[in-house]
Tab-separated table of C-alpha atoms in Angstrom:
chain	number	residue	atom	x	y	z
A	1	MET	CA	120.950	96.138	71.847
A	2	ILE	CA	118.302	98.407	69.863
A	3	TYR	CA	122.183	100.242	68.768
A	4	LEU	CA	123.275	95.667	68.198
A	5	HIS	CA	119.988	95.214	66.576
A	6	LEU	CA	120.001	98.253	64.159
A	7	PHE	CA	123.961	97.729	63.262
A	8	LEU	CA	122.784	93.799	62.027
A	9	SER	CA	119.906	94.789	60.094
A	10	PHE	CA	122.154	97.249	58.166
A	11	LEU	CA	124.832	94.706	58.677
A	12	GLN	CA	123.256	91.768	56.498
A	13	ILE	CA	121.776	94.859	53.640
A	14	GLY	CA	124.943	95.801	52.799
A	15	LEU	CA	126.200	91.894	52.298
A	16	PHE	CA	123.877	90.495	50.123
A	17	SER	CA	122.071	94.232	47.833
A	18	PHE	CA	124.084	93.198	44.833
A	19	GLY	CA	123.694	95.940	42.547
A	20	GLY	CA	124.324	99.096	43.719
A	21	GLY	CA	121.186	101.236	45.777
A	22	TYR	CA	118.623	99.868	43.908
A	23	ALA	CA	118.789	96.199	44.008
A	24	ALA	CA	119.146	97.029	47.884
A	25	ILE	CA	116.048	98.434	48.170
A	26	PRO	CA	113.901	95.343	48.771
A	27	LEU	CA	116.528	94.226	51.136
A	28	ILE	CA	115.849	97.283	52.280
A	29	GLN	CA	112.101	96.787	52.667
A	30	ASP	CA	112.555	93.442	54.245
A	31	GLN	CA	114.137	95.039	57.261
A	32	VAL	CA	112.752	97.876	57.821
A	33	VAL	CA	109.545	97.351	56.945
A	34	THR	CA	108.674	93.696	57.105
A	35	LEU	CA	110.534	92.603	59.700
A	36	ASN	CA	111.205	95.511	62.504
A	37	HIS	CA	107.851	97.586	61.002
A	38	TRP	CA	110.451	100.108	61.712
A	39	LEU	CA	108.938	102.041	59.410
A	40	SER	CA	105.269	101.208	57.470
A	41	MET	CA	105.406	101.262	53.493
A	42	LYS	CA	104.307	104.882	53.205
A	43	GLU	CA	107.100	106.463	55.723
A	44	PHE	CA	109.194	103.710	53.133
A	45	THR	CA	108.636	104.605	50.233
A	46	ASP	CA	109.091	108.549	51.747
A	47	LEU	CA	112.625	107.311	52.924
A	48	VAL	CA	113.072	105.868	49.682
A	49	THR	CA	112.400	109.278	48.357
A	50	ILE	CA	113.973	110.764	50.427
A	51	SER	CA	116.647	109.247	50.011
A	52	GLN	CA	117.211	109.373	45.841
A	53	MET	CA	117.078	113.479	46.223
A	54	THR	CA	120.393	113.455	49.114
A	55	PRO	CA	124.059	112.960	47.989
A	56	GLY	CA	125.254	109.653	48.244
A	57	PRO	CA	123.686	106.342	48.083
A	58	ILE	CA	120.297	104.789	48.992
A	59	ALA	CA	121.065	102.676	51.189
A	60	ILE	CA	122.972	104.482	53.871
A	61	ASN	CA	120.945	107.259	53.240
A	62	SER	CA	118.085	104.961	53.344
A	63	ALA	CA	120.648	103.655	57.052
A	64	THR	CA	121.914	106.295	58.752
A	65	PHE	CA	117.343	108.128	58.895
A	66	VAL	CA	116.324	104.779	60.452
A	67	GLY	CA	119.572	104.846	62.783
A	68	ILE	CA	118.254	108.685	63.565
A	69	LYS	CA	115.238	107.514	63.559
A	70	ILE	CA	114.880	104.304	66.020
A	71	ALA	CA	117.818	105.631	68.042
A	72	GLY	CA	119.120	109.628	67.562
A	73	ILE	CA	122.820	109.755	66.563
A	74	PRO	CA	124.088	106.266	68.014
A	75	GLY	CA	121.745	104.624	65.746
A	76	ALA	CA	122.812	106.696	62.213
A	77	ILE	CA	125.725	105.558	63.210
A	78	ALA	CA	125.550	101.738	64.221
A	79	ALA	CA	123.450	101.678	61.248
A	80	THR	CA	125.299	103.107	58.710
A	81	PHE	CA	128.065	101.185	60.009
A	82	GLY	CA	126.670	97.992	59.463
A	83	CYS	CA	125.582	99.068	56.148
A	84	ILE	CA	129.220	100.097	54.830
A	85	LEU	CA	131.487	97.011	56.827
A	86	PRO	CA	130.358	93.995	54.141
A	87	SER	CA	131.123	97.240	51.433
A	88	CYS	CA	134.525	97.573	52.220
A	89	ILE	CA	135.460	94.586	52.752
A	90	ILE	CA	133.986	92.364	49.957
A	91	VAL	CA	135.649	95.538	47.728
A	92	THR	CA	138.321	95.460	49.206
A	93	ILE	CA	139.139	91.350	48.439
A	94	ILE	CA	137.185	91.897	45.263
A	95	ALA	CA	139.422	94.382	43.437
A	96	ARG	CA	141.845	92.129	44.458
A	97	LEU	CA	141.188	89.792	42.899
A	98	TYR	CA	139.339	91.299	39.823
A	99	LEU	CA	142.683	92.841	39.303
A	100	LYS	CA	145.048	90.238	39.550
A	101	TYR	CA	143.094	87.321	37.761
A	102	ARG	CA	140.995	89.954	35.515
A	103	ASN	CA	140.748	87.812	31.803
A	104	MET	CA	139.610	84.885	32.797
A	105	ALA	CA	136.727	84.029	30.758
A	106	ALA	CA	134.798	82.137	33.817
A	107	LEU	CA	134.999	85.073	35.517
A	108	GLN	CA	133.376	87.465	32.544
A	109	SER	CA	131.718	84.366	33.159
A	110	VAL	CA	130.103	84.805	36.241
A	111	LEU	CA	129.839	87.642	36.362
A	112	SER	CA	127.570	89.253	32.686
A	113	THR	CA	125.014	85.634	34.847
A	114	LEU	CA	124.884	87.815	37.896
A	115	ARG	CA	123.101	90.713	35.563
A	116	PRO	CA	119.452	89.641	34.767
A	117	ALA	CA	119.487	89.024	39.037
A	118	VAL	CA	120.379	92.327	39.565
A	119	VAL	CA	118.648	93.626	36.503
A	120	ALA	CA	115.194	92.152	38.477
A	121	LEU	CA	116.081	93.271	40.895
A	122	ILE	CA	116.275	96.235	40.367
A	123	ALA	CA	112.268	95.689	38.713
A	124	SER	CA	111.042	94.598	41.213
A	125	ALA	CA	111.940	98.093	43.990
A	126	GLY	CA	109.775	99.833	41.153
A	127	ILE	CA	107.338	98.180	41.181
A	128	SER	CA	106.488	98.177	44.805
A	129	ILE	CA	107.641	101.707	45.209
A	130	LEU	CA	105.351	102.635	41.921
A	131	ILE	CA	102.234	100.253	43.144
A	132	SER	CA	101.751	101.706	46.284
A	133	ALA	CA	102.039	105.238	44.606
A	134	PHE	CA	99.573	104.509	42.203
A	135	TRP	CA	97.985	103.102	44.934
A	136	PRO	CA	98.229	104.352	48.498
A	137	GLU	CA	95.416	102.657	50.050
A	138	GLY	CA	97.533	98.825	48.986
A	139	SER	CA	94.700	97.851	46.531
A	140	ILE	CA	94.948	98.092	43.106
A	141	ARG	CA	91.742	98.399	41.950
A	142	PHE	CA	91.085	100.965	39.574
A	143	ALA	CA	88.577	102.912	41.352
A	144	TYR	CA	92.392	103.326	44.611
A	145	THR	CA	93.743	104.697	41.366
A	146	ASN	CA	95.805	108.432	42.286
A	147	TRP	CA	95.348	109.642	38.912
A	148	ILE	CA	97.351	112.572	39.198
A	149	LEU	CA	99.859	110.756	40.622
A	150	VAL	CA	100.199	108.189	37.305
A	151	VAL	CA	99.414	111.271	34.753
A	152	LEU	CA	102.826	113.313	36.545
A	153	PHE	CA	104.414	109.914	36.731
A	154	PHE	CA	104.175	110.016	32.638
A	155	PHE	CA	105.048	113.276	32.121
A	156	CYS	CA	108.390	113.469	34.446
A	157	PHE	CA	109.306	109.273	32.586
A	158	LEU	CA	108.608	111.480	28.873
A	159	LEU	CA	110.933	114.340	30.471
A	160	LEU	CA	113.764	111.690	31.152
A	161	GLN	CA	112.908	109.244	28.533
A	162	LYS	CA	112.316	111.157	24.781
A	163	TRP	CA	113.840	115.323	26.198
A	164	LYS	CA	116.654	113.806	28.977
A	165	ALA	CA	116.147	116.413	30.588
A	166	ASN	CA	117.530	116.631	33.978
A	167	PRO	CA	116.546	114.543	37.145
A	168	ILE	CA	116.985	116.995	39.867
A	169	LEU	CA	114.958	119.556	37.956
A	170	VAL	CA	112.305	116.351	37.091
A	171	MET	CA	112.029	115.915	41.073
A	172	VAL	CA	111.317	120.156	41.382
A	173	LEU	CA	109.133	119.761	38.666
A	174	SER	CA	107.297	117.360	39.983
A	175	GLY	CA	106.937	118.729	43.582
A	176	ILE	CA	105.733	121.728	42.790
A	177	LEU	CA	103.274	120.549	39.825
A	178	TYR	CA	102.006	118.870	42.594
A	179	ALA	CA	102.075	120.913	45.136
A	180	GLY	CA	99.816	123.674	43.448
A	181	ILE	CA	97.685	120.714	41.240
A	182	SER	CA	96.739	119.433	45.901
A	183	LEU	CA	95.938	123.062	46.421
A	184	LEU	CA	93.998	124.151	43.427
A	185	ILE	CA	92.359	120.677	44.756
A	186	GLU	CA	90.951	121.431	47.832
């Protein structure tokens, strides 16, 4: 039964996660942390980090990771298949329709209307992750702020935005810096 449960949970994520991987993060969090309690919020934050660092889409990486954690390799297959099945079907249908009707003004209007919702989903996911990183206790209070992570965040943000640094190098540098700082503090 757990395989079916994993399949159906990630089928919902695959079916309703419009806008790409970052837009899927709130849906994944709802299924994995809130509804099914398969991961804690800390584990979920780690999952997003690992999914971002590994090749492939975040939702599929998350499905595979959660599936393995919950039910081993068969669980990973069930969760991953549930996650990709809706996309395969929907993209095939949409590609066919888009090629046929791409010049219609109504279609262009619908696509432009969806953009703000996708941006809101991405922003919501980013804020949730930011809060869990800066305030590990879950309480947004000045006294509980992890200032090392705040400074590291702004350093990485500057590297990425101002100097257009390679994101992979920024992640590696961030990990090395945090590990070094942690060793110095202990």
